[in-house]
Structure formats: structure tokens, C-alpha cells
Amino acid sequence: MADGKVVGLDIGTSMIRVAIGEIDPETGNIRIAGTASRKSAGLRNGVIVNIEDAKNAIKETIDAAEQNAGTTVDSVITAIGGSQIESQNSRGTVPVSSANKSTKEISRADVERVIECATAIKVPDDREKLHVIPQNYIVDGIGGITDPIHRMGTRLEAEVHIVTAAKTIIKNIQSCISRSDYILDGVMLKTLAQTQSVCHQDEMELGSILIDMGAGTTDVLLLLKGAPIGTFSIPVGGNLVTNDISVVAGISTAAAEEIKVTSGCCWAEGITTENDFDVVLPGVGGRAPEVMKRSQLTQIIQARVEQIFTMVKVALRKNTGDSIKELSGNIILTGGGAMMEGVIDLAQKVFHTTSVRLGVPESLGGIEEDYRRPDFATVIGLVLANKSLASGKEKGRRAKARPARKEKEKGQSMLKKIFKSLF
């Protein structure tokens, strides 16, 4: 990580986004110096299928962000989501009493031992642990402890949330970024990064559901008592809405996407005579353009978005069991799909709650604040979650000019440890 800078990179199915954060050395506060977004390439449902195309799109987006920020960068932290992510909860127990005493003060070493015990699970050879997140500590049967160090006890237990990812997916991401001539400093779960930019502490404590409405997938993270308790993905997203418009209207997917973004709405009750304007459908193969009422377009979109929300609801019940009854916070919508008109109303209908809001990143300053949108939740979250990596501890590691980027692996192991320690 360049001294004083941290760069978040979101490689999405339809768009690639970048945010460059700069640390104020005096206050330690972070400022968003520049952002950029460009059409994605080489991805399908969040998975890289063409490394060369993805590489070119990544490089173009980072270059644009550098120009907007008036600076250069040489490393990034990126996010991962979709079907390649799996998670599970685990529990471990260790004794803390010594041979001479019945009770002992719990030390950091004891905490490390119990976390190691809780994470001693069998992981398939084709997967690797991405995050190990403590949920709860229990000392001599007393739970709800967030920090057990210095407490007296004889037995320490830990409940953790373990997130794993497919090794090949991570290697493909590494290859793309390396071919783009940048260094990859870490990979983070997409929805976990978003919690840093859009979730309030009380929401996480009370229990909330974060829904990332992407183009290829819809990713979900459940939060309770300040920690994740479940992570899963639905293999459908905004591209399915685009496809429906394309099929029903008989137009290209590119034209359907444009119409969805500029005129789309997913809440029929919000369409009135004042906003039920004509939507022009481009002609195909010399055919004259046609007209569709916005209310008709809304019916197409609402049916599919409602189906996606229903699939999320079913998966929530399947993946969380009785834990879902404890959630009393909010449903937080992020991603490009969350920017569609009427999405909050539709979510309220499907989930039978008024506690639904958009996940909009907080103001972090900068020349422009166009990042304060749900689709920038990931990159802003990556910057906020990893700003400690830009504290200047690695001064001189990248003192050479950009063309001299050799030894890209040097220092990576240390950064990996720092990154994992954040969670």
C-alpha cells in the first residue's frame, strides 16, 4: 500500500469501481481523493471467465481513478462475493486455569488458542479461509463477552464465523491485478466490507440483514450482536431483470439495460398518471421504434425483483433457523440494484417490515461526493476497513517508479497477516 493511500477495487459483473482514500497524517482521518467506475468485462455472475478482458477493464478503471485523484497508486485491496463464498459458524473451548490455581487471568495467548481451536475445522483442498470473525466469548458459562482479556476464569469458549473462498477464484483475481501491473494487498468478503461503510453499530447489535443487489448475484450477510452469523448468495441479480425487458420488449440487452437504468421502477403503486411516461423502445434491424408505457415496464421489473427478494427470504429461513427471530434491526440494501426507484417499498412488502433503508456510504470529504451511493458501498468499505495499512509503516517499500515493479511477492506475507488481524 502506497504510503498514506488505500485503494478499494470492486470487480463486479457489470461494473468495476475504484475508490482512492488518502490518510491525513495529523488526524488519521481518511478522505476520498478520487473514484471511478467503468463497464466490466470478462466476468459472468461475479466470476472471472476471461482474464485478459477483466485485466484491461481493471486497469482502465484504476487509471481513471488516478486521474480524478491527481495521484498514482501501485496496490489495491479487492472484494469477493457470489457463489464462490461459503461460511459456517464454529465453536472452540480451552482451559485457562494453571496447575497451581483454580482460576487464572485470561491472556491474549488464551484468546489466540481458543480462536485456533474454534477454527480447527476441515476445509476442502480447493478452498481457503478468508476470514475468521469472533462472534462471542464465553467464560465459565457466561456469554456475551466481546473482550475476555484480563477476566478471571477456568474455561474459555469462543464462537466464530468462518468464511471460505475457492482458491482458483482468488488466484484468478490475483492474476488479473498482477497483469494490470498492480499489487494485490488483500481480498475481503464483499458484504463484510460494506458493513464498514453503511452499517451503524446499533443495527449490527440488534440484528440486521445486508442485501447486496448485484448484476450477477444477490449476496446476503446477517449481523447479530455486532458480528456476522450467516453469509450466502443467490445466483440471480439485475442482469435477469435486464434479460426480461429484452425478451418482452424484443430489444437488445444493451438497450434493455439502458432503459432499466434510466426509466426503471420496481413498484407499480408508485406509478401515477404524472410519471407514467412513454418509454421509447429502439427499433431492431430497421424496424421503427416502438413505445411502452412506464407502467408496463414496471410490471416486468417488479415481478423479477420481487422474485429475487422472495428467494432471499426463503434462503434466510433455511440458513439461519431460529436466529432470524432475534433480528430487530434493519434490512439494508446496497449495490447497483438498490438504486432503482421503488426498491424500498417492494422490499417492505416482501419482508413484511418497514425497517428497510438504502446503504449509503458516509461523507468522507473529497472534491466530489459521487461515491455516496449504494453501488459504491463496497469500495468505500474496503478503504475504511483497511486504512490502517496506509499508516506509513512500509515507507520505502515502493519507493521505485511504477515501471520498476519487481518482487511483487516481497512483503505480501506481512500484509496478509495485518489484513487478517483486522477481523
One Martini backbone bead per residue (centre of mass of N, CA, C, O) as a GRO file, in nm:
protein
  423
    1MET     BB    1   0.094   0.038   0.025
    2ALA     BB    2   0.081   0.342  -0.014
    3ASP     BB    3   0.168   0.609   0.138
    4GLY     BB    4  -0.143   0.727   0.254
    5LYS     BB    5  -0.288   0.487   0.089
    6VAL     BB    6  -0.613   0.350  -0.020
    7VAL     BB    7  -0.746   0.081  -0.236
    8GLY     BB    8  -1.056   0.017  -0.382
    9LEU     BB    9  -1.181  -0.293  -0.546
   10ASP     BB   10  -1.466  -0.356  -0.765
   11ILE     BB   11  -1.548  -0.667  -0.925
   12GLY     BB   12  -1.802  -0.668  -1.133
   13THR     BB   13  -2.020  -0.782  -1.365
   14SER     BB   14  -2.088  -0.474  -1.485
   15MET     BB   15  -1.889  -0.327  -1.274
   16ILE     BB   16  -1.610  -0.110  -1.205
   17ARG     BB   17  -1.466  -0.001  -0.891
   18VAL     BB   18  -1.301   0.296  -0.748
   19ALA     BB   19  -1.114   0.392  -0.445
   20ILE     BB   20  -0.929   0.672  -0.312
   21GLY     BB   21  -0.749   0.693  -0.013
   22GLU     BB   22  -0.654   0.949   0.226
   23ILE     BB   23  -0.431   1.017   0.487
   24ASP     BB   24  -0.422   1.206   0.766
   25PRO     BB   25  -0.140   1.251   0.960
   26GLU     BB   26  -0.275   1.414   1.197
   27THR     BB   27  -0.577   1.262   1.235
   28GLY     BB   28  -0.639   0.984   1.055
   29ASN     BB   29  -0.816   1.062   0.842
   30ILE     BB   30  -1.030   0.999   0.566
   31ARG     BB   31  -1.004   1.061   0.208
   32ILE     BB   32  -1.166   1.097  -0.096
   33ALA     BB   33  -0.983   1.157  -0.389
   34GLY     BB   34  -1.100   0.913  -0.581
   35THR     BB   35  -1.308   0.798  -0.856
   36ALA     BB   36  -1.440   0.501  -1.042
   37SER     BB   37  -1.630   0.385  -1.338
   38ARG     BB   38  -1.671   0.078  -1.532
   39LYS     BB   39  -1.711  -0.140  -1.752
   40SER     BB   40  -1.727  -0.462  -1.761
   41ALA     BB   41  -1.509  -0.761  -1.812
   42GLY     BB   42  -1.485  -1.111  -1.802
   43LEU     BB   43  -1.771  -1.165  -1.658
   44ARG     BB   44  -1.975  -1.412  -1.460
   45ASN     BB   45  -2.139  -1.398  -1.184
   46GLY     BB   46  -1.856  -1.283  -1.047
   47VAL     BB   47  -1.677  -1.442  -1.258
   48ILE     BB   48  -1.382  -1.506  -1.405
   49VAL     BB   49  -1.350  -1.584  -1.773
   50ASN     BB   50  -1.152  -1.329  -1.870
   51ILE     BB   51  -0.853  -1.205  -1.798
   52GLU     BB   52  -0.789  -0.994  -2.016
   53ASP     BB   53  -1.051  -0.828  -2.002
   54ALA     BB   54  -1.040  -0.772  -1.698
   55LYS     BB   55  -0.769  -0.629  -1.692
   56ASN     BB   56  -0.843  -0.388  -1.874
   57ALA     BB   57  -1.076  -0.282  -1.694
   58ILE     BB   58  -0.912  -0.236  -1.439
   59LYS     BB   59  -0.699  -0.040  -1.551
   60GLU     BB   60  -0.895   0.178  -1.652
   61THR     BB   61  -1.021   0.243  -1.373
   62ILE     BB   62  -0.765   0.318  -1.215
   63ASP     BB   63  -0.669   0.540  -1.404
   64ALA     BB   64  -0.919   0.720  -1.360
   65ALA     BB   65  -0.882   0.755  -1.053
   66GLU     BB   66  -0.603   0.888  -1.069
   67GLN     BB   67  -0.692   1.136  -1.228
   68ASN     BB   68  -0.904   1.235  -1.017
   69ALA     BB   69  -0.677   1.242  -0.776
   70GLY     BB   70  -0.380   1.320  -0.869
   71THR     BB   71  -0.255   1.018  -0.865
   72THR     BB   72  -0.071   0.730  -0.763
   73VAL     BB   73  -0.080   0.368  -0.773
   74ASP     BB   74   0.023   0.006  -0.668
   75SER     BB   75  -0.231  -0.088  -0.488
   76VAL     BB   76  -0.485  -0.330  -0.375
   77ILE     BB   77  -0.820  -0.388  -0.254
   78THR     BB   78  -1.047  -0.655  -0.265
   79ALA     BB   79  -1.348  -0.825  -0.359
   80ILE     BB   80  -1.576  -1.096  -0.260
   81GLY     BB   81  -1.835  -1.311  -0.406
   82GLY     BB   82  -2.083  -1.526  -0.426
   83SER     BB   83  -2.069  -1.872  -0.488
   84GLN     BB   84  -1.756  -1.886  -0.379
   85ILE     BB   85  -1.897  -1.855  -0.105
   86GLU     BB   86  -1.848  -1.970   0.234
   87SER     BB   87  -2.010  -2.060   0.555
   88GLN     BB   88  -1.947  -2.090   0.921
   89ASN     BB   89  -2.006  -2.204   1.242
   90SER     BB   90  -1.800  -2.205   1.544
   91ARG     BB   91  -1.644  -2.395   1.823
   92GLY     BB   92  -1.438  -2.333   2.121
   93THR     BB   93  -1.224  -2.496   2.383
   94VAL     BB   94  -1.037  -2.381   2.678
   95PRO     BB   95  -0.812  -2.388   2.921
   96VAL     BB   96  -0.689  -2.144   3.191
   97SER     BB   97  -0.589  -2.303   3.409
   98SER     BB   98  -0.359  -2.386   3.631
   99ALA     BB   99  -0.200  -2.608   3.834
  100ASN     BB  100  -0.223  -2.409   4.105
  101LYS     BB  101  -0.496  -2.286   3.984
  102SER     BB  102  -0.838  -2.243   3.940
  103THR     BB  103  -0.768  -1.953   3.846
  104LYS     BB  104  -0.730  -1.714   3.566
  105GLU     BB  105  -0.598  -1.483   3.372
  106ILE     BB  106  -0.680  -1.376   3.070
  107SER     BB  107  -0.509  -1.396   2.773
  108ARG     BB  108  -0.409  -1.355   2.455
  109ALA     BB  109  -0.318  -1.649   2.423
  110ASP     BB  110  -0.595  -1.771   2.492
  111VAL     BB  111  -0.748  -1.645   2.258
  112GLU     BB  112  -0.578  -1.772   2.035
  113ARG     BB  113  -0.639  -2.067   2.114
  114VAL     BB  114  -0.953  -2.060   2.082
  115ILE     BB  115  -0.955  -1.975   1.787
  116GLU     BB  116  -0.794  -2.215   1.683
  117CYS     BB  117  -0.997  -2.425   1.780
  118ALA     BB  118  -1.250  -2.312   1.620
  119THR     BB  119  -1.078  -2.339   1.330
  120ALA     BB  120  -1.045  -2.666   1.345
  121ILE     BB  121  -1.135  -2.729   1.039
  122LYS     BB  122  -1.243  -2.878   0.756
  123VAL     BB  123  -1.094  -2.794   0.444
  124PRO     BB  124  -1.098  -2.797   0.137
  125ASP     BB  125  -0.843  -2.792  -0.097
  126ASP     BB  126  -1.013  -2.568  -0.284
  127ARG     BB  127  -0.995  -2.401  -0.012
  128GLU     BB  128  -1.001  -2.086   0.182
  129LYS     BB  129  -0.948  -1.880   0.438
  130LEU     BB  130  -1.065  -1.546   0.479
  131HIS     BB  131  -1.236  -1.550   0.760
  132VAL     BB  132  -1.217  -1.485   1.124
  133ILE     BB  133  -1.503  -1.416   1.333
  134PRO     BB  134  -1.580  -1.306   1.624
  135GLN     BB  135  -1.883  -1.328   1.828
  136ASN     BB  136  -1.815  -1.494   2.108
  137TYR     BB  137  -1.759  -1.508   2.459
  138ILE     BB  138  -1.693  -1.770   2.711
  139VAL     BB  139  -1.694  -1.765   3.076
  140ASP     BB  140  -1.795  -2.003   3.263
  141GLY     BB  141  -2.088  -1.972   3.095
  142ILE     BB  142  -2.043  -1.666   3.023
  143GLY     BB  143  -2.175  -1.458   2.795
  144GLY     BB  144  -2.135  -1.170   2.592
  145ILE     BB  145  -1.823  -1.144   2.528
  146THR     BB  146  -1.588  -0.935   2.360
  147ASP     BB  147  -1.351  -0.916   2.602
  148PRO     BB  148  -1.160  -1.148   2.802
  149ILE     BB  149  -0.934  -0.987   2.888
  150HIS     BB  150  -0.861  -1.012   3.244
  151ARG     BB  151  -1.033  -1.226   3.310
  152MET     BB  152  -1.163  -1.460   3.522
  153GLY     BB  153  -1.083  -1.822   3.478
  154THR     BB  154  -1.110  -2.175   3.347
  155ARG     BB  155  -1.300  -2.125   3.083
  156LEU     BB  156  -1.279  -2.093   2.720
  157GLU     BB  157  -1.500  -1.960   2.474
  158ALA     BB  158  -1.568  -1.967   2.108
  159GLU     BB  159  -1.743  -1.786   1.858
  160VAL     BB  160  -1.738  -1.832   1.499
  161HIS     BB  161  -1.688  -1.692   1.169
  162ILE     BB  162  -1.644  -1.872   0.861
  163VAL     BB  163  -1.472  -1.780   0.560
  164THR     BB  164  -1.478  -1.913   0.230
  165ALA     BB  165  -1.275  -1.974  -0.071
  166ALA     BB  166  -1.189  -2.017  -0.382
  167LYS     BB  167  -0.876  -2.051  -0.502
  168THR     BB  168  -0.916  -1.993  -0.808
  169ILE     BB  169  -1.049  -1.718  -0.776
  170ILE     BB  170  -0.814  -1.575  -0.635
  171LYS     BB  171  -0.602  -1.631  -0.856
  172ASN     BB  172  -0.750  -1.473  -1.079
  173ILE     BB  173  -0.737  -1.203  -0.938
  174GLN     BB  174  -0.432  -1.188  -0.910
  175SER     BB  175  -0.374  -1.204  -1.213
  176CYS     BB  176  -0.521  -0.949  -1.305
  177ILE     BB  177  -0.368  -0.745  -1.123
  178SER     BB  178  -0.082  -0.817  -1.214
  179ARG     BB  179  -0.135  -0.758  -1.522
  180SER     BB  180  -0.203  -0.450  -1.440
  181ASP     BB  181   0.040  -0.360  -1.243
  182TYR     BB  182  -0.050  -0.466  -0.953
  183ILE     BB  183  -0.097  -0.498  -0.608
  184LEU     BB  184  -0.215  -0.745  -0.385
  185ASP     BB  185  -0.319  -0.693  -0.038
  186GLY     BB  186  -0.627  -0.807  -0.055
  187VAL     BB  187  -0.916  -1.011   0.049
  188MET     BB  188  -1.271  -0.941   0.074
  189LEU     BB  189  -1.570  -0.953   0.182
  190LYS     BB  190  -1.809  -0.768   0.048
  191THR     BB  191  -2.026  -0.740   0.279
  192LEU     BB  192  -1.820  -0.673   0.500
  193ALA     BB  193  -1.724  -0.409   0.379
  194GLN     BB  194  -2.004  -0.265   0.382
  195THR     BB  195  -2.037  -0.235   0.690
  196GLN     BB  196  -1.823   0.002   0.713
  197SER     BB  197  -2.012   0.217   0.532
  198VAL     BB  198  -2.347   0.146   0.624
  199CYS     BB  199  -2.325   0.054   0.924
  200HIS     BB  200  -2.452   0.051   1.237
  201GLN     BB  201  -2.399  -0.056   1.550
  202ASP     BB  202  -2.699  -0.100   1.636
  203GLU     BB  203  -2.772  -0.284   1.398
  204MET     BB  204  -2.567  -0.511   1.463
  205GLU     BB  205  -2.674  -0.574   1.746
  206LEU     BB  206  -2.987  -0.626   1.677
  207GLY     BB  207  -3.013  -0.715   1.380
  208SER     BB  208  -2.921  -0.759   1.037
  209ILE     BB  209  -2.975  -0.713   0.674
  210LEU     BB  210  -2.758  -0.752   0.401
  211ILE     BB  211  -2.824  -0.646   0.055
  212ASP     BB  212  -2.660  -0.728  -0.248
  213MET     BB  213  -2.750  -0.582  -0.565
  214GLY     BB  214  -2.646  -0.734  -0.825
  215ALA     BB  215  -2.611  -0.849  -1.148
  216GLY     BB  216  -2.539  -1.171  -1.087
  217THR     BB  217  -2.585  -1.128  -0.771
  218THR     BB  218  -2.718  -1.198  -0.432
  219ASP     BB  219  -2.595  -1.078  -0.133
  220VAL     BB  220  -2.575  -1.205   0.214
  221LEU     BB  221  -2.580  -1.052   0.550
  222LEU     BB  222  -2.573  -1.146   0.889
  223LEU     BB  223  -2.644  -0.955   1.189
  224LEU     BB  224  -2.530  -1.012   1.540
  225LYS     BB  225  -2.389  -0.874   1.800
  226GLY     BB  226  -2.160  -0.742   1.591
  227ALA     BB  227  -2.185  -1.008   1.400
  228PRO     BB  228  -2.163  -1.258   1.195
  229ILE     BB  229  -2.403  -1.548   1.112
  230GLY     BB  230  -2.435  -1.509   0.786
  231THR     BB  231  -2.362  -1.643   0.445
  232PHE     BB  232  -2.499  -1.566   0.116
  233SER     BB  233  -2.612  -1.667  -0.226
  234ILE     BB  234  -2.781  -1.551  -0.514
  235PRO     BB  235  -2.784  -1.653  -0.869
  236VAL     BB  236  -2.920  -1.355  -0.891
  237GLY     BB  237  -2.999  -1.044  -1.077
  238GLY     BB  238  -3.014  -0.765  -1.278
  239ASN     BB  239  -2.977  -0.927  -1.547
  240LEU     BB  240  -3.260  -1.057  -1.538
  241VAL     BB  241  -3.415  -0.799  -1.581
  242THR     BB  242  -3.291  -0.727  -1.851
  243ASN     BB  243  -3.382  -0.985  -1.997
  244ASP     BB  244  -3.686  -0.940  -1.970
  245ILE     BB  245  -3.699  -0.680  -2.131
  246SER     BB  246  -3.577  -0.793  -2.392
  247VAL     BB  247  -3.794  -1.011  -2.447
  248VAL     BB  248  -4.060  -0.847  -2.429
  249ALA     BB  249  -3.953  -0.598  -2.624
  250GLY     BB  250  -3.744  -0.684  -2.847
  251ILE     BB  251  -3.443  -0.619  -2.740
  252SER     BB  252  -3.152  -0.544  -2.648
  253THR     BB  253  -2.959  -0.563  -2.369
  254ALA     BB  254  -2.842  -0.279  -2.388
  255ALA     BB  255  -3.115  -0.133  -2.411
  256ALA     BB  256  -3.243  -0.254  -2.155
  257GLU     BB  257  -3.039  -0.137  -1.955
  258GLU     BB  258  -3.090   0.161  -2.017
  259ILE     BB  259  -3.391   0.159  -1.942
  260LYS     BB  260  -3.362   0.059  -1.653
  261VAL     BB  261  -3.186   0.299  -1.549
  262THR     BB  262  -3.370   0.552  -1.659
  263SER     BB  263  -3.693   0.407  -1.616
  264GLY     BB  264  -3.694   0.236  -1.376
  265CYS     BB  265  -3.934   0.032  -1.182
  266CYS     BB  266  -4.055  -0.175  -0.877
  267TRP     BB  267  -4.336   0.009  -0.819
  268ALA     BB  268  -4.658   0.030  -0.917
  269GLU     BB  269  -4.781   0.228  -0.694
  270GLY     BB  270  -4.579   0.471  -0.795
  271ILE     BB  271  -4.758   0.495  -1.046
  272THR     BB  272  -4.868   0.771  -1.224
  273THR     BB  273  -4.987   0.994  -1.446
  274GLU     BB  274  -4.726   1.175  -1.417
  275ASN     BB  275  -4.503   0.906  -1.442
  276ASP     BB  276  -4.644   0.767  -1.712
  277PHE     BB  277  -4.440   0.744  -1.942
  278ASP     BB  278  -4.283   0.715  -2.235
  279VAL     BB  279  -4.105   0.436  -2.373
  280VAL     BB  280  -3.845   0.401  -2.590
  281LEU     BB  281  -3.806   0.156  -2.840
  282PRO     BB  282  -3.577   0.035  -3.025
  283GLY     BB  283  -3.507  -0.051  -3.325
  284VAL     BB  284  -3.479  -0.354  -3.527
  285GLY     BB  285  -3.360  -0.388  -3.830
  286GLY     BB  286  -3.532  -0.113  -3.924
  287ARG     BB  287  -3.727  -0.083  -3.716
  288ALA     BB  288  -3.950   0.088  -3.564
  289PRO     BB  289  -4.007   0.250  -3.305
  290GLU     BB  290  -4.138   0.202  -2.980
  291VAL     BB  291  -4.397   0.204  -2.723
  292MET     BB  292  -4.382   0.217  -2.358
  293LYS     BB  293  -4.512   0.210  -2.071
  294ARG     BB  294  -4.399   0.244  -1.755
  295SER     BB  295  -4.603   0.048  -1.623
  296GLN     BB  296  -4.512  -0.196  -1.793
  297LEU     BB  297  -4.220  -0.200  -1.708
  298THR     BB  298  -4.274  -0.236  -1.403
  299GLN     BB  299  -4.402  -0.517  -1.417
  300ILE     BB  300  -4.149  -0.662  -1.512
  301ILE     BB  301  -3.957  -0.580  -1.280
  302GLN     BB  302  -4.117  -0.653  -1.023
  303ALA     BB  303  -4.138  -0.959  -1.063
  304ARG     BB  304  -3.828  -1.013  -1.040
  305VAL     BB  305  -3.753  -0.867  -0.774
  306GLU     BB  306  -3.955  -1.021  -0.601
  307GLN     BB  307  -3.825  -1.296  -0.649
  308ILE     BB  308  -3.552  -1.231  -0.524
  309PHE     BB  309  -3.656  -1.162  -0.240
  310THR     BB  310  -3.790  -1.438  -0.194
  311MET     BB  311  -3.528  -1.603  -0.212
  312VAL     BB  312  -3.399  -1.468   0.030
  313LYS     BB  313  -3.613  -1.544   0.239
  314VAL     BB  314  -3.579  -1.850   0.212
  315ALA     BB  315  -3.271  -1.856   0.275
  316LEU     BB  316  -3.289  -1.740   0.557
  317ARG     BB  317  -3.448  -1.973   0.686
  318LYS     BB  318  -3.241  -2.197   0.607
  319ASN     BB  319  -2.963  -2.053   0.734
  320THR     BB  320  -3.085  -1.957   1.044
  321GLY     BB  321  -3.347  -2.019   1.161
  322ASP     BB  322  -3.403  -1.888   1.479
  323SER     BB  323  -3.221  -1.631   1.444
  324ILE     BB  324  -3.425  -1.445   1.286
  325LYS     BB  325  -3.597  -1.366   1.545
  326GLU     BB  326  -3.360  -1.163   1.661
  327LEU     BB  327  -3.412  -0.961   1.442
  328SER     BB  328  -3.430  -0.577   1.498
  329GLY     BB  329  -3.336  -0.410   1.270
  330ASN     BB  330  -3.225  -0.390   0.942
  331ILE     BB  331  -3.269  -0.350   0.599
  332ILE     BB  332  -2.988  -0.339   0.372
  333LEU     BB  333  -2.936  -0.172   0.064
  334THR     BB  334  -2.721  -0.264  -0.203
  335GLY     BB  335  -2.607  -0.170  -0.491
  336GLY     BB  336  -2.731  -0.114  -0.803
  337GLY     BB  337  -3.029  -0.220  -0.743
  338ALA     BB  338  -3.082  -0.001  -0.504
  339MET     BB  339  -3.136   0.248  -0.722
  340MET     BB  340  -3.417   0.173  -0.767
  341GLU     BB  341  -3.723   0.257  -0.799
  342GLY     BB  342  -3.908   0.110  -0.523
  343VAL     BB  343  -3.730  -0.092  -0.349
  344ILE     BB  344  -3.828  -0.039  -0.062
  345ASP     BB  345  -4.128  -0.106  -0.096
  346LEU     BB  346  -4.087  -0.400  -0.191
  347ALA     BB  347  -3.930  -0.501   0.056
  348GLN     BB  348  -4.153  -0.442   0.261
  349LYS     BB  349  -4.354  -0.641   0.142
  350VAL     BB  350  -4.190  -0.911   0.147
  351PHE     BB  351  -4.078  -0.869   0.467
  352HIS     BB  352  -4.281  -0.728   0.655
  353THR     BB  353  -4.138  -0.424   0.668
  354THR     BB  354  -4.016  -0.087   0.750
  355SER     BB  355  -3.703  -0.183   0.797
  356VAL     BB  356  -3.589  -0.006   0.531
  357ARG     BB  357  -3.272   0.071   0.365
  358LEU     BB  358  -3.020   0.248   0.239
  359GLY     BB  359  -2.672   0.203   0.152
  360VAL     BB  360  -2.494   0.490   0.246
  361PRO     BB  361  -2.219   0.639   0.246
  362GLU     BB  362  -2.032   0.833   0.409
  363SER     BB  363  -1.885   1.128   0.465
  364LEU     BB  364  -1.524   1.193   0.345
  365GLY     BB  365  -1.494   1.382   0.137
  366GLY     BB  366  -1.384   1.579  -0.116
  367ILE     BB  367  -1.454   1.716  -0.412
  368GLU     BB  368  -1.645   1.470  -0.442
  369GLU     BB  369  -1.973   1.274  -0.365
  370ASP     BB  370  -2.044   1.020  -0.573
  371TYR     BB  371  -2.007   0.777  -0.351
  372ARG     BB  372  -2.304   0.835  -0.224
  373ARG     BB  373  -2.380   0.515  -0.295
  374PRO     BB  374  -2.472   0.184  -0.305
  375ASP     BB  375  -2.248   0.103  -0.535
  376PHE     BB  376  -2.002   0.216  -0.324
  377ALA     BB  377  -1.990   0.038  -0.062
  378THR     BB  378  -1.744  -0.143  -0.113
  379VAL     BB  379  -1.501   0.055  -0.164
  380ILE     BB  380  -1.541   0.221   0.093
  381GLY     BB  381  -1.514  -0.020   0.286
  382LEU     BB  382  -1.226  -0.097   0.209
  383VAL     BB  383  -1.095   0.165   0.297
  384LEU     BB  384  -1.190   0.167   0.596
  385ALA     BB  385  -1.089  -0.128   0.680
  386ASN     BB  386  -0.770  -0.052   0.554
  387LYS     BB  387  -0.627   0.218   0.663
  388SER     BB  388  -0.390   0.096   0.839
  389LEU     BB  389  -0.209   0.026   0.583
  390ALA     BB  390  -0.159   0.363   0.544
  391SER     BB  391   0.045   0.454   0.797
  392GLY     BB  392   0.365   0.413   0.699
  393LYS     BB  393   0.519   0.135   0.773
  394GLU     BB  394   0.618   0.104   0.444
  395LYS     BB  395   0.846   0.276   0.391
  396GLY     BB  396   1.006   0.221   0.073
  397ARG     BB  397   0.877  -0.033  -0.068
  398ARG     BB  398   0.777   0.189  -0.316
  399ALA     BB  399   1.004   0.400  -0.433
  400LYS     BB  400   0.972   0.315  -0.699
  401ALA     BB  401   0.880   0.316  -0.999
  402ARG     BB  402   0.640   0.163  -1.172
  403PRO     BB  403   0.822   0.000  -1.389
  404ALA     BB  404   0.984  -0.133  -1.118
  405ARG     BB  405   0.788  -0.382  -1.062
  406LYS     BB  406   0.910  -0.595  -0.839
  407GLU     BB  407   0.880  -0.817  -0.607
  408LYS     BB  408   0.557  -0.866  -0.534
  409GLU     BB  409   0.592  -1.067  -0.280
  410LYS     BB  410   0.719  -0.867  -0.114
  411GLY     BB  411   0.548  -0.834   0.195
  412GLN     BB  412   0.281  -1.006   0.178
  413SER     BB  413   0.275  -1.168   0.443
  414MET     BB  414   0.246  -0.926   0.632
  415LEU     BB  415  -0.015  -0.810   0.510
  416LYS     BB  416  -0.186  -1.060   0.557
  417LYS     BB  417  -0.176  -1.046   0.865
  418ILE     BB  418  -0.297  -0.768   0.897
  419PHE     BB  419  -0.563  -0.824   0.751
  420LYS     BB  420  -0.663  -1.059   0.932
  421SER     BB  421  -0.657  -0.890   1.206
  422LEU     BB  422  -0.914  -0.714   1.146
  423PHE     BB  423  -1.101  -1.000   1.198
   0.00000   0.00000   0.00000
